[in-house]
PDB file of C-alpha atoms in Angstrom:
ATOM      1  CA  ARG L   1     140.226 148.346 187.562  1.00 71.00           C
ATOM      2  CA  SER L   2     143.364 148.266 185.441  1.00 73.00           C
ATOM      3  CA  LEU L   3     141.419 149.542 182.451  1.00 75.00           C
ATOM      4  CA  GLU L   4     140.055 152.471 184.460  1.00 76.00           C
ATOM      5  CA  ILE L   5     143.555 153.426 185.592  1.00 71.00           C
ATOM      6  CA  ARG L   6     144.800 153.310 182.005  1.00 77.00           C
ATOM      7  CA  LYS L   7     141.873 155.422 180.818  1.00 79.00           C
ATOM      8  CA  LYS L   8     142.705 158.108 183.384  1.00 77.00           C
ATOM      9  CA  ALA L   9     146.377 158.082 182.436  1.00 74.00           C
ATOM     10  CA  LEU L  10     146.058 157.802 178.657  1.00 76.00           C
ATOM     11  CA  GLY L  11     142.584 159.055 177.788  1.00 72.00           C
ATOM     12  CA  GLU L  12     139.514 157.225 176.513  1.00 79.00           C
ATOM     13  CA  ASP L  13     140.644 157.062 172.882  1.00 83.00           C
ATOM     14  CA  HIS L  14     144.252 155.951 173.209  1.00 81.00           C
ATOM     15  CA  PRO L  15     145.300 152.935 171.086  1.00 84.00           C
ATOM     16  CA  ASP L  16     146.429 151.137 174.251  1.00 87.00           C
ATOM     17  CA  ILE L  17     142.870 151.449 175.565  1.00 89.00           C
ATOM     18  CA  ALA L  18     141.629 149.896 172.333  1.00 92.00           C
ATOM     19  CA  ALA L  19     144.051 146.999 172.828  1.00 91.00           C
ATOM     20  CA  SER L  20     142.866 146.489 176.416  1.00 90.00           C
ATOM     21  CA  LEU L  21     139.214 146.617 175.377  1.00 94.00           C
ATOM     22  CA  ASN L  22     139.905 144.149 172.567  1.00 94.00           C
ATOM     23  CA  ASN L  23     141.574 141.762 175.015  1.00 93.00           C
ATOM     24  CA  LEU L  24     138.681 142.052 177.455  1.00 94.00           C
ATOM     25  CA  ALA L  25     136.185 141.463 174.645  1.00 97.00           C
ATOM     26  CA  GLY L  26     138.149 138.383 173.618  1.00 96.00           C
ATOM     27  CA  LEU L  27     137.960 137.034 177.155  1.00 96.00           C
ATOM     28  CA  LEU L  28     134.223 137.667 177.352  1.00 97.00           C
ATOM     29  CA  ASN L  29     133.780 136.070 173.948  1.00 95.00           C
ATOM     30  CA  ALA L  30     135.714 132.979 175.052  1.00 96.00           C
ATOM     31  CA  GLN L  31     133.342 132.705 178.017  1.00 97.00           C
ATOM     32  CA  GLY L  32     130.349 132.833 175.697  1.00 96.00           C
ATOM     33  CA  ARG L  33     129.402 136.295 176.949  1.00 96.00           C
ATOM     34  CA  TYR L  34     128.813 137.622 173.447  1.00 96.00           C
ATOM     35  CA  ALA L  35     126.366 140.360 174.447  1.00 93.00           C
ATOM     36  CA  ASP L  36     129.034 141.785 176.757  1.00 96.00           C
ATOM     37  CA  ALA L  37     131.830 141.447 174.191  1.00 96.00           C
ATOM     38  CA  GLU L  38     130.050 143.052 171.246  1.00 96.00           C
ATOM     39  CA  PRO L  39     129.909 146.660 172.545  1.00 96.00           C
ATOM     40  CA  LEU L  40     133.576 146.449 173.497  1.00 96.00           C
ATOM     41  CA  TYR L  41     134.558 145.342 169.998  1.00 97.00           C
ATOM     42  CA  ARG L  42     132.442 148.162 168.584  1.00 97.00           C
ATOM     43  CA  ARG L  43     134.138 150.673 170.887  1.00 96.00           C
ATOM     44  CA  VAL L  44     137.540 149.413 169.734  1.00 97.00           C
ATOM     45  CA  MET L  45     136.447 149.978 166.147  1.00 96.00           C
ATOM     46  CA  VAL L  46     135.485 153.588 166.917  1.00 96.00           C
ATOM     47  CA  ILE L  47     138.839 154.252 168.591  1.00 95.00           C
ATOM     48  CA  LEU L  48     140.776 152.670 165.743  1.00 96.00           C
ATOM     49  CA  GLU L  49     138.772 154.516 163.082  1.00 94.00           C
ATOM     50  CA  THR L  50     139.894 157.765 164.695  1.00 93.00           C
ATOM     51  CA  ARG L  51     143.473 156.784 165.485  1.00 91.00           C
ATOM     52  CA  VAL L  52     144.617 154.554 162.618  1.00 92.00           C
ATOM     53  CA  GLY L  53     141.793 154.620 160.073  1.00 93.00           C
ATOM     54  CA  GLN L  54     139.503 152.008 158.595  1.00 94.00           C
ATOM     55  CA  ASP L  55     142.180 150.586 156.295  1.00 94.00           C
ATOM     56  CA  HIS L  56     144.620 149.567 159.024  1.00 93.00           C
ATOM     57  CA  PRO L  57     145.324 145.898 159.831  1.00 92.00           C
ATOM     58  CA  LYS L  58     144.380 146.479 163.492  1.00 93.00           C
ATOM     59  CA  TYR L  59     140.962 147.646 162.355  1.00 95.00           C
ATOM     60  CA  ALA L  60     140.681 144.552 160.152  1.00 95.00           C
ATOM     61  CA  SER L  61     141.586 142.364 163.108  1.00 94.00           C
ATOM     62  CA  THR L  62     138.842 143.932 165.210  1.00 95.00           C
ATOM     63  CA  LEU L  63     136.319 143.421 162.406  1.00 96.00           C
ATOM     64  CA  ASN L  64     137.385 139.781 162.312  1.00 96.00           C
ATOM     65  CA  ASN L  65     137.013 139.443 166.085  1.00 96.00           C
ATOM     66  CA  LEU L  66     133.544 140.965 166.066  1.00 97.00           C
ATOM     67  CA  ALA L  67     132.554 138.795 163.109  1.00 97.00           C
ATOM     68  CA  GLY L  68     133.703 135.719 165.007  1.00 95.00           C
ATOM     69  CA  SER L  69     131.600 136.708 167.991  1.00 96.00           C
ATOM     70  CA  LEU L  70     128.548 137.300 165.819  1.00 97.00           C
ATOM     71  CA  SER L  71     129.101 134.044 163.966  1.00 95.00           C
ATOM     72  CA  ALA L  72     129.333 132.130 167.249  1.00 93.00           C
ATOM     73  CA  GLN L  73     125.854 133.448 168.028  1.00 93.00           C
ATOM     74  CA  GLY L  74     124.523 132.292 164.669  1.00 94.00           C
ATOM     75  CA  ARG L  75     124.303 135.887 163.428  1.00 96.00           C
ATOM     76  CA  TYR L  76     125.816 134.951 160.083  1.00 97.00           C
ATOM     77  CA  ALA L  77     124.215 137.738 158.056  1.00 97.00           C
ATOM     78  CA  ASP L  78     125.785 140.287 160.413  1.00 97.00           C
ATOM     79  CA  ALA L  79     129.166 138.541 160.491  1.00 98.00           C
ATOM     80  CA  GLU L  80     129.740 137.882 156.797  1.00 97.00           C
ATOM     81  CA  PRO L  81     130.151 141.498 155.629  1.00 98.00           C
ATOM     82  CA  LEU L  82     132.586 142.108 158.492  1.00 98.00           C
ATOM     83  CA  TYR L  83     134.705 139.160 157.392  1.00 97.00           C
ATOM     84  CA  GLN L  84     134.540 140.417 153.802  1.00 97.00           C
ATOM     85  CA  ARG L  85     135.644 143.926 154.797  1.00 97.00           C
ATOM     86  CA  SER L  86     138.434 142.515 156.935  1.00 96.00           C
ATOM     87  CA  LEU L  87     139.674 140.536 153.929  1.00 95.00           C
ATOM     88  CA  GLU L  88     139.618 143.666 151.753  1.00 96.00           C
ATOM     89  CA  ILE L  89     141.689 145.601 154.277  1.00 96.00           C
ATOM     90  CA  GLN L  90     144.217 142.810 154.768  1.00 93.00           C
ATOM     91  CA  THR L  91     144.574 142.321 151.018  1.00 93.00           C
ATOM     92  CA  LYS L  92     145.588 145.953 150.623  1.00 93.00           C
ATOM     93  CA  ALA L  93     147.756 146.035 153.733  1.00 91.00           C
ATOM     94  CA  LEU L  94     149.505 142.666 153.628  1.00 88.00           C
ATOM     95  CA  GLY L  95     148.732 141.049 150.293  1.00 89.00           C
ATOM     96  CA  GLU L  96     147.012 137.772 149.528  1.00 90.00           C
ATOM     97  CA  ASP L  97     149.979 135.578 150.448  1.00 91.00           C
ATOM     98  CA  HIS L  98     150.273 136.566 154.103  1.00 90.00           C
ATOM     99  CA  PRO L  99     149.395 134.021 156.827  1.00 90.00           C
ATOM    100  CA  ASP L 100     147.014 136.533 158.443  1.00 90.00           C
ATOM    101  CA  PHE L 101     145.098 136.690 155.177  1.00 92.00           C
ATOM    102  CA  ALA L 102     144.911 132.888 155.241  1.00 94.00           C
ATOM    103  CA  THR L 103     143.416 133.021 158.729  1.00 93.00           C
ATOM    104  CA  LEU L 104     140.728 135.429 157.567  1.00 94.00           C
ATOM    105  CA  LEU L 105     139.923 133.198 154.587  1.00 95.00           C
ATOM    106  CA  ASN L 106     139.619 130.261 156.953  1.00 96.00           C
ATOM    107  CA  ASN L 107     137.289 132.201 159.248  1.00 96.00           C
ATOM    108  CA  LEU L 108     135.019 133.147 156.368  1.00 97.00           C
ATOM    109  CA  ALA L 109     135.078 129.534 155.181  1.00 98.00           C
ATOM    110  CA  GLU L 110     133.992 128.420 158.661  1.00 96.00           C
ATOM    111  CA  LEU L 111     131.056 130.820 158.548  1.00 97.00           C
ATOM    112  CA  LEU L 112     129.988 129.481 155.155  1.00 97.00           C
ATOM    113  CA  LYS L 113     130.413 125.870 156.310  1.00 97.00           C
ATOM    114  CA  ASP L 114     128.331 126.547 159.418  1.00 96.00           C
ATOM    115  CA  GLN L 115     125.521 127.707 157.144  1.00 96.00           C
ATOM    116  CA  GLY L 116     125.790 124.628 154.927  1.00 97.00           C
ATOM    117  CA  ARG L 117     127.297 126.686 152.074  1.00 97.00           C
ATOM    118  CA  TYR L 118     129.935 124.068 151.353  1.00 98.00           C
ATOM    119  CA  THR L 119     130.650 124.980 147.734  1.00 97.00           C
ATOM    120  CA  GLY L 120     131.536 128.507 148.844  1.00 97.00           C
ATOM    121  CA  ALA L 121     133.616 127.323 151.791  1.00 98.00           C
ATOM    122  CA  GLU L 122     135.759 124.748 150.001  1.00 97.00           C
ATOM    123  CA  PRO L 123     137.778 127.085 147.743  1.00 98.00           C
ATOM    124  CA  LEU L 124     138.418 129.401 150.686  1.00 97.00           C
ATOM    125  CA  TYR L 125     139.742 126.513 152.770  1.00 97.00           C
ATOM    126  CA  GLN L 126     141.901 125.390 149.854  1.00 97.00           C
ATOM    127  CA  ARG L 127     143.334 128.871 149.265  1.00 96.00           C
ATOM    128  CA  SER L 128     144.008 129.296 152.994  1.00 95.00           C
ATOM    129  CA  LEU L 129     145.871 125.998 153.036  1.00 94.00           C
ATOM    130  CA  GLU L 130     147.944 126.955 149.973  1.00 94.00           C
ATOM    131  CA  ILE L 131     148.964 130.256 151.557  1.00 94.00           C
ATOM    132  CA  ARG L 132     149.955 128.603 154.815  1.00 93.00           C
ATOM    133  CA  LYS L 133     151.972 125.889 153.098  1.00 92.00           C
ATOM    134  CA  LYS L 134     153.848 128.466 151.051  1.00 91.00           C
ATOM    135  CA  ALA L 135     154.436 130.898 153.910  1.00 87.00           C
ATOM    136  CA  LEU L 136     155.004 128.496 156.792  1.00 86.00           C
ATOM    137  CA  GLY L 137     156.081 125.208 155.239  1.00 86.00           C
ATOM    138  CA  GLU L 138     154.340 121.857 154.963  1.00 87.00           C
ATOM    139  CA  ASP L 139     155.292 120.745 158.487  1.00 84.00           C
ATOM    140  CA  HIS L 140     154.133 123.817 160.392  1.00 84.00           C
ATOM    141  CA  PRO L 141     151.332 123.135 162.959  1.00 82.00           C
ATOM    142  CA  ASP L 142     149.105 125.791 161.358  1.00 79.00           C
ATOM    143  CA  VAL L 143     149.156 123.863 158.083  1.00 79.00           C
TER     144      VAL L 143
END
């Protein structure tokens, strides 16, 4: 209901609508309702393409979220290019030493690990750990 009210007030393609849809998709994803979450993530991507462009960190975040949902379903071949594109965007936007970049590396490493591609996953995990140590400190919980 809240989403419908916001759509009437702001319009279907407002960035705040994208944020609400992304949050709803995340909730559905957390409940294992991947088939319900996927079209919402895809709608967010369409809104963000129009409003902020395909090279914006918010777009990268949505790619990452959709990739995570696909990966959770075992749809690794669909998820991997989304993770790769998200990494490309974040590299340009934030650089390779940003904690968000480390998170994306870790997510891609998880996908590779889940497929038994351990030699590909290990350097990504190691690089993610290095970034987090440098950016957050050795004693941070995310390290």
